[in-house]
mmCIF file of C-alpha atoms in Angstrom:
data_model
loop_
_atom_site.group_PDB
_atom_site.id
_atom_site.type_symbol
_atom_site.label_atom_id
_atom_site.label_comp_id
_atom_site.label_asym_id
_atom_site.label_seq_id
_atom_site.Cartn_x
_atom_site.Cartn_y
_atom_site.Cartn_z
ATOM 1 C CA MET A 1 9.402 10.146 -13.223
ATOM 2 C CA GLY A 2 7.602 6.828 -13.600
ATOM 3 C CA ALA A 3 8.927 3.451 -12.570
ATOM 4 C CA ALA A 4 11.324 1.651 -14.911
ATOM 5 C CA ARG A 5 9.645 -0.714 -17.354
ATOM 6 C CA ILE A 6 10.098 -4.465 -17.020
ATOM 7 C CA GLN A 7 12.068 -6.041 -19.862
ATOM 8 C CA LEU A 8 11.209 -9.672 -20.572
ATOM 9 C CA THR A 9 14.259 -11.723 -21.526
ATOM 10 C CA GLU A 10 14.455 -14.466 -24.104
ATOM 11 C CA GLU A 11 15.670 -16.902 -21.457
ATOM 12 C CA VAL A 12 12.667 -16.319 -19.183
ATOM 13 C CA LEU A 13 10.116 -16.585 -22.000
ATOM 14 C CA ALA A 14 11.776 -19.694 -23.442
ATOM 15 C CA GLY A 15 11.779 -21.330 -20.029
ATOM 16 C CA ALA A 16 8.067 -20.626 -19.600
ATOM 17 C CA VAL A 17 6.891 -21.880 -23.013
ATOM 18 C CA GLY A 18 9.260 -24.844 -23.395
ATOM 19 C CA ASP A 19 9.138 -26.418 -26.851
ATOM 20 C CA ALA A 20 5.727 -25.025 -27.765
ATOM 21 C CA TRP A 21 7.313 -22.435 -30.060
ATOM 22 C CA SER A 22 10.654 -22.138 -31.790
ATOM 23 C CA ARG A 23 13.501 -20.151 -30.269
ATOM 24 C CA GLU A 24 13.336 -17.860 -33.284
ATOM 25 C CA GLN A 25 9.698 -17.010 -32.524
ATOM 26 C CA VAL A 26 10.515 -16.452 -28.862
ATOM 27 C CA ARG A 27 13.371 -14.129 -29.795
ATOM 28 C CA ALA A 28 11.159 -12.208 -32.221
ATOM 29 C CA VAL A 29 8.494 -11.624 -29.567
ATOM 30 C CA VAL A 30 11.039 -10.328 -27.061
ATOM 31 C CA GLU A 31 12.649 -8.050 -29.640
ATOM 32 C CA MET A 32 9.234 -6.689 -30.659
ATOM 33 C CA LEU A 33 8.365 -5.889 -27.040
ATOM 34 C CA ILE A 34 11.676 -4.120 -26.498
ATOM 35 C CA ALA A 35 11.269 -2.089 -29.683
ATOM 36 C CA GLY A 36 7.704 -1.153 -28.742
ATOM 37 C CA ASP A 37 8.503 -0.287 -25.104
ATOM 38 C CA GLY A 38 6.378 -3.145 -23.849
ATOM 39 C CA LYS A 39 3.762 -3.055 -26.608
ATOM 40 C CA PHE A 40 3.379 -5.050 -29.804
ATOM 41 C CA GLY A 41 3.559 -2.753 -32.775
ATOM 42 C CA PRO A 42 3.141 -3.568 -36.453
ATOM 43 C CA GLY A 43 5.619 -5.992 -37.930
ATOM 44 C CA ARG A 44 6.148 -9.705 -38.164
ATOM 45 C CA ARG A 45 3.079 -11.858 -37.640
ATOM 46 C CA LEU A 46 3.612 -14.024 -34.556
ATOM 47 C CA PRO A 47 1.403 -16.552 -32.697
ATOM 48 C CA THR A 48 -1.220 -14.759 -30.622
ATOM 49 C CA GLU A 49 -0.889 -17.229 -27.749
ATOM 50 C CA LEU A 50 2.853 -16.670 -27.569
ATOM 51 C CA LYS A 51 2.393 -12.896 -27.476
ATOM 52 C CA GLU A 52 -0.247 -13.247 -24.760
ATOM 53 C CA THR A 53 2.072 -15.456 -22.722
ATOM 54 C CA ALA A 54 4.814 -12.846 -23.041
ATOM 55 C CA GLN A 55 2.532 -10.057 -21.838
ATOM 56 C CA ARG A 56 1.266 -12.151 -18.929
ATOM 57 C CA LEU A 57 4.837 -12.904 -17.851
ATOM 58 C CA ARG A 58 5.746 -9.225 -18.059
ATOM 59 C CA MET A 59 2.916 -8.398 -15.677
ATOM 60 C CA LEU A 60 4.005 -11.155 -13.300
ATOM 61 C CA LEU A 61 7.531 -9.764 -13.337
ATOM 62 C CA ALA A 62 6.102 -6.280 -12.825
ATOM 63 C CA MET A 63 4.226 -7.534 -9.759
ATOM 64 C CA GLN A 64 7.438 -9.034 -8.404
ATOM 65 C CA ARG A 65 9.289 -5.759 -9.001
ATOM 66 C CA ALA A 66 6.561 -3.603 -7.457
ATOM 67 C CA CYS A 67 6.425 -5.772 -4.340
ATOM 68 C CA ALA A 68 10.222 -5.713 -4.053
ATOM 69 C CA GLU A 69 10.224 -1.922 -4.239
ATOM 70 C CA LEU A 70 7.070 -1.089 -2.281
ATOM 71 C CA GLY A 71 6.122 -4.177 -0.293
ATOM 72 C CA TYR A 72 3.066 -6.362 -0.857
ATOM 73 C CA ARG A 73 0.626 -4.264 1.171
ATOM 74 C CA LYS A 74 1.496 -0.961 -0.523
ATOM 75 C CA THR A 75 1.534 -2.412 -4.032
ATOM 76 C CA THR A 76 -1.535 -1.656 -6.153
ATOM 77 C CA VAL A 77 -2.658 -2.642 -9.629
ATOM 78 C CA HIS A 78 -1.542 0.805 -10.793
ATOM 79 C CA HIS A 79 2.041 0.050 -9.728
ATOM 80 C CA VAL A 80 1.986 -3.136 -11.800
ATOM 81 C CA LEU A 81 0.590 -1.298 -14.833
ATOM 82 C CA GLU A 82 3.270 1.373 -14.506
ATOM 83 C CA ARG A 83 6.106 -1.176 -14.531
ATOM 84 C CA ALA A 84 4.617 -3.400 -17.228
ATOM 85 C CA GLY A 85 3.533 -0.529 -19.475
ATOM 86 C CA VAL A 86 0.086 -2.012 -20.128
ATOM 87 C CA SER A 87 -3.420 -0.630 -19.767
ATOM 88 C CA ARG A 88 -5.816 -1.453 -16.964
ATOM 89 C CA PRO A 89 -8.184 -3.342 -19.343
ATOM 90 C CA THR A 90 -5.221 -5.455 -20.474
ATOM 91 C CA PHE A 91 -4.407 -6.307 -16.850
ATOM 92 C CA TYR A 92 -7.963 -7.467 -16.197
ATOM 93 C CA GLN A 93 -7.900 -9.703 -19.255
ATOM 94 C CA TYR A 94 -5.399 -11.859 -17.379
ATOM 95 C CA PHE A 95 -6.104 -11.363 -13.659
ATOM 96 C CA ARG A 96 -9.140 -10.853 -11.450
ATOM 97 C CA ASP A 97 -7.380 -8.439 -9.093
ATOM 98 C CA LYS A 98 -4.088 -7.688 -7.357
ATOM 99 C CA GLU A 99 -4.232 -10.833 -5.226
ATOM 100 C CA ASP A 100 -4.815 -13.062 -8.251
ATOM 101 C CA CYS A 101 -1.801 -11.539 -9.979
ATOM 102 C CA PHE A 102 0.324 -11.927 -6.848
ATOM 103 C CA VAL A 103 -0.569 -15.630 -6.539
ATOM 104 C CA MET A 104 0.414 -16.254 -10.167
ATOM 105 C CA ALA A 105 3.614 -14.224 -9.737
ATOM 106 C CA PHE A 106 4.451 -16.258 -6.627
ATOM 107 C CA ASP A 107 3.873 -19.540 -8.451
ATOM 108 C CA PHE A 108 6.009 -18.336 -11.347
ATOM 109 C CA ALA A 109 8.809 -17.471 -8.921
ATOM 110 C CA VAL A 110 8.552 -20.979 -7.470
ATOM 111 C CA GLU A 111 8.842 -22.461 -10.977
ATOM 112 C CA ARG A 112 11.934 -20.383 -11.651
ATOM 113 C CA MET A 113 13.566 -21.383 -8.393
ATOM 114 C CA ARG A 114 12.766 -25.077 -8.859
ATOM 115 C CA ALA A 115 14.285 -25.003 -12.341
ATOM 116 C CA HIS A 116 17.519 -23.711 -10.830
ATOM 117 C CA LEU A 117 17.606 -26.174 -7.936
ATOM 118 C CA THR A 118 16.562 -29.285 -9.864
ATOM 119 C CA ALA A 119 19.389 -28.891 -12.347
ATOM 120 C CA ALA A 120 21.882 -28.243 -9.541
ATOM 121 C CA ALA A 121 20.808 -31.299 -7.551
ATOM 122 C CA MET A 122 21.204 -33.542 -10.593
ATOM 123 C CA GLU A 123 24.711 -32.223 -11.223
ATOM 124 C CA GLY A 124 25.795 -32.320 -7.589
ATOM 125 C CA GLY A 125 27.797 -35.529 -7.770
ATOM 126 C CA GLU A 126 28.032 -38.239 -5.133
ATOM 127 C CA GLY A 127 27.467 -37.704 -1.442
ATOM 128 C CA TRP A 128 25.093 -35.536 0.540
ATOM 129 C CA ARG A 129 27.607 -32.758 1.155
ATOM 130 C CA SER A 130 28.438 -32.428 -2.556
ATOM 131 C CA ARG A 131 24.774 -32.348 -3.573
ATOM 132 C CA LEU A 132 23.917 -29.845 -0.853
ATOM 133 C CA GLN A 133 26.776 -27.551 -1.847
ATOM 134 C CA SER A 134 25.701 -27.667 -5.484
ATOM 135 C CA THR A 135 22.095 -26.925 -4.548
ATOM 136 C CA LEU A 136 23.007 -24.108 -2.152
ATOM 137 C CA THR A 137 25.304 -22.593 -4.752
ATOM 138 C CA GLU A 138 22.439 -22.455 -7.238
ATOM 139 C CA LEU A 139 19.956 -21.191 -4.620
ATOM 140 C CA LEU A 140 22.258 -18.321 -3.726
ATOM 141 C CA HIS A 141 22.812 -17.591 -7.414
ATOM 142 C CA PHE A 142 19.033 -17.452 -7.871
ATOM 143 C CA VAL A 143 18.713 -14.997 -4.970
ATOM 144 C CA ALA A 144 21.481 -12.800 -6.392
ATOM 145 C CA SER A 145 20.358 -12.939 -10.028
ATOM 146 C CA GLU A 146 16.567 -12.813 -9.495
ATOM 147 C CA PRO A 147 16.185 -10.736 -6.318
ATOM 148 C CA ASP A 148 12.597 -9.674 -7.062
ATOM 149 C CA ALA A 149 11.433 -13.291 -7.292
ATOM 150 C CA ALA A 150 13.499 -14.312 -4.265
ATOM 151 C CA ARG A 151 12.101 -11.466 -2.175
ATOM 152 C CA MET A 152 8.559 -12.410 -3.153
ATOM 153 C CA LEU A 153 9.119 -16.014 -2.044
ATOM 154 C CA ILE A 154 10.995 -15.324 1.166
ATOM 155 C CA VAL A 155 9.917 -11.882 2.389
ATOM 156 C CA GLU A 156 6.695 -10.621 0.832
ATOM 157 C CA ALA A 157 4.859 -13.958 1.092
ATOM 158 C CA ARG A 158 4.813 -13.553 4.867
ATOM 159 C CA GLY A 159 2.727 -10.390 4.622
ATOM 160 C CA ALA A 160 0.271 -11.682 2.018
ATOM 161 C CA ASN A 161 -3.031 -13.520 2.342
ATOM 162 C CA LEU A 162 -3.671 -17.003 3.725
ATOM 163 C CA ASP A 163 -3.466 -18.626 0.300
ATOM 164 C CA ILE A 164 0.063 -17.319 -0.207
ATOM 165 C CA LEU A 165 1.113 -18.227 3.328
ATOM 166 C CA GLN A 166 0.000 -21.792 2.665
ATOM 167 C CA ARG A 167 1.919 -21.826 -0.611
ATOM 168 C CA HIS A 168 4.980 -20.489 1.205
ATOM 169 C CA ASP A 169 4.749 -23.217 3.852
ATOM 170 C CA ALA A 170 4.245 -25.889 1.183
ATOM 171 C CA LEU A 171 7.376 -24.655 -0.594
ATOM 172 C CA LEU A 172 9.451 -24.951 2.578
ATOM 173 C CA ASP A 173 7.982 -28.409 3.265
ATOM 174 C CA SER A 174 8.907 -29.593 -0.216
ATOM 175 C CA LEU A 175 12.466 -28.279 0.147
ATOM 176 C CA ALA A 176 12.792 -29.973 3.531
ATOM 177 C CA ALA A 177 11.520 -33.242 2.014
ATOM 178 C CA CYS A 178 14.203 -33.038 -0.688
ATOM 179 C CA VAL A 179 16.885 -32.461 1.935
ATOM 180 C CA ASP A 180 15.513 -35.341 4.011
ATOM 181 C CA ASP A 181 15.636 -37.670 0.998
ATOM 182 C CA GLY A 182 19.270 -36.721 0.537
ATOM 183 C CA LEU A 183 20.011 -37.457 4.173
ATOM 184 C CA LYS A 184 18.394 -40.883 3.931
ATOM 185 C CA ASP A 185 20.477 -41.698 0.863
ATOM 186 C CA ASP A 186 23.679 -40.860 2.722
ATOM 187 C CA SER A 187 24.492 -43.424 5.401
ATOM 188 C CA SER A 188 27.406 -41.357 6.748
ATOM 189 C CA GLY A 189 25.179 -39.050 8.778
ATOM 190 C CA THR A 190 22.770 -39.410 11.683
ATOM 191 C CA ALA A 191 20.311 -36.678 10.753
ATOM 192 C CA ASN A 192 16.552 -37.072 10.308
ATOM 193 C CA ALA A 193 13.491 -35.223 9.020
ATOM 194 C CA ILE A 194 13.614 -32.689 11.852
ATOM 195 C CA THR A 195 17.216 -31.920 10.904
ATOM 196 C CA ALA A 196 16.095 -31.274 7.314
ATOM 197 C CA GLU A 197 13.318 -28.930 8.452
ATOM 198 C CA GLY A 198 15.751 -27.077 10.697
ATOM 199 C CA LEU A 199 18.290 -26.658 7.920
ATOM 200 C CA VAL A 200 15.714 -25.226 5.512
ATOM 201 C CA ALA A 201 14.264 -22.917 8.168
ATOM 202 C CA GLY A 202 17.721 -21.683 9.159
ATOM 203 C CA ILE A 203 18.793 -21.003 5.585
ATOM 204 C CA GLU A 204 15.526 -19.187 4.863
ATOM 205 C CA ALA A 205 15.965 -17.045 7.991
ATOM 206 C CA VAL A 206 19.426 -15.932 6.845
ATOM 207 C CA LEU A 207 18.152 -15.103 3.357
ATOM 208 C CA TYR A 208 15.130 -13.274 4.790
ATOM 209 C CA VAL A 209 17.378 -10.856 6.652
ATOM 210 C CA ARG A 210 19.607 -10.264 3.622
ATOM 211 C CA LEU A 211 16.693 -9.672 1.253
ATOM 212 C CA ASN A 212 14.792 -7.541 3.740
ATOM 213 C CA TYR A 213 17.771 -5.196 3.901
ATOM 214 C CA GLY A 214 18.306 -5.166 0.136
ATOM 215 C CA GLU A 215 21.498 -7.231 0.297
ATOM 216 C CA GLY A 216 20.455 -10.070 -2.003
ATOM 217 C CA ASP A 217 23.175 -9.259 -4.530
ATOM 218 C CA GLY A 218 25.781 -10.491 -2.034
ATOM 219 C CA ALA A 219 24.012 -13.767 -1.313
ATOM 220 C CA GLU A 220 26.572 -15.971 -3.077
ATOM 221 C CA ALA A 221 29.196 -15.013 -0.493
ATOM 222 C CA LEU A 222 27.094 -16.825 2.137
ATOM 223 C CA LEU A 223 27.943 -20.298 0.803
ATOM 224 C CA PRO A 224 30.858 -21.114 3.177
ATOM 225 C CA ALA A 225 28.877 -20.017 6.241
ATOM 226 C CA LEU A 226 25.770 -21.963 5.221
ATOM 227 C CA MET A 227 27.814 -25.098 4.524
ATOM 228 C CA SER A 228 29.480 -24.762 7.934
ATOM 229 C CA PHE A 229 26.014 -24.536 9.465
ATOM 230 C CA ALA A 230 24.622 -27.503 7.526
ATOM 231 C CA ALA A 231 27.465 -30.012 7.877
ATOM 232 C CA PRO A 232 27.455 -30.406 11.702
ATOM 233 C CA ALA A 233 23.673 -30.889 11.677
ATOM 234 C CA HIS A 234 24.017 -33.653 9.106
ATOM 235 C CA GLU A 235 26.908 -35.346 10.860
ATOM 236 C CA GLY A 236 25.124 -35.485 14.188
ATOM 237 C CA GLY A 237 27.400 -33.193 16.147
ATOM 238 C CA PRO A 238 26.852 -32.620 19.867
ATOM 239 C CA ALA A 239 23.858 -30.554 20.841
ATOM 240 C CA VAL A 240 23.268 -28.710 24.071
ATOM 241 C CA VAL A 241 19.775 -28.907 25.516
ATOM 242 C CA ASN A 242 19.009 -26.604 28.414
ATOM 243 C CA SER A 243 17.328 -28.303 31.348
ATOM 244 C CA PRO A 244 14.164 -26.786 32.824
ATOM 245 C CA ALA A 245 14.905 -24.327 35.614
ATOM 246 C CA GLY A 246 15.289 -25.919 39.015
ATOM 247 C CA THR A 247 16.169 -29.433 37.787
#
């Protein structure tokens, strides 16, 4: 039995194309793909560029799924084709090779995650704690609702090539910078940039373990524990530093 086919949703396609096409056209493309089991059959005439975007996204999602199921190193182009339901020539119309597809799938996962977190940060209310809780809530929802993308960002990126490792590090740096900006805006705490980096690294480490063991669907239950971890760091609680031996 072959791998299950990726189904592109209207929400994902609409988020990727923005206002370039109407929601009706987006819906029609998704419905056509579902009816054709991943292929465009005869029917309504739709913009070629929109259809190409939909197929490209399906292959990116197929790469995410294959890596989640098999791991980056074991994933091949064939595994992506199997999950996307496209031919090998179609794949090479969009990507040079497996690594090229993985990079684009990684970047797409970053876009999806940022869309979640940006909206949450804007709606987080006043105060660092409130904004952090709103952002963490949405991050954990992203992990639970889009586990393939989350695993690619947090787990599989570590086993990929140097380009992806650099992208992974840049993502963590950007998240730490956002946390640091929030700390600077909140005069009630004593934290600094190192605190922000530590918070992001700690949260990622927790999520890494959960995703690596296939427990991403329970991520939202981690919110109280992560808030308990973050608040003392922000508020400048006491820290214990071990002295060098013999001093």
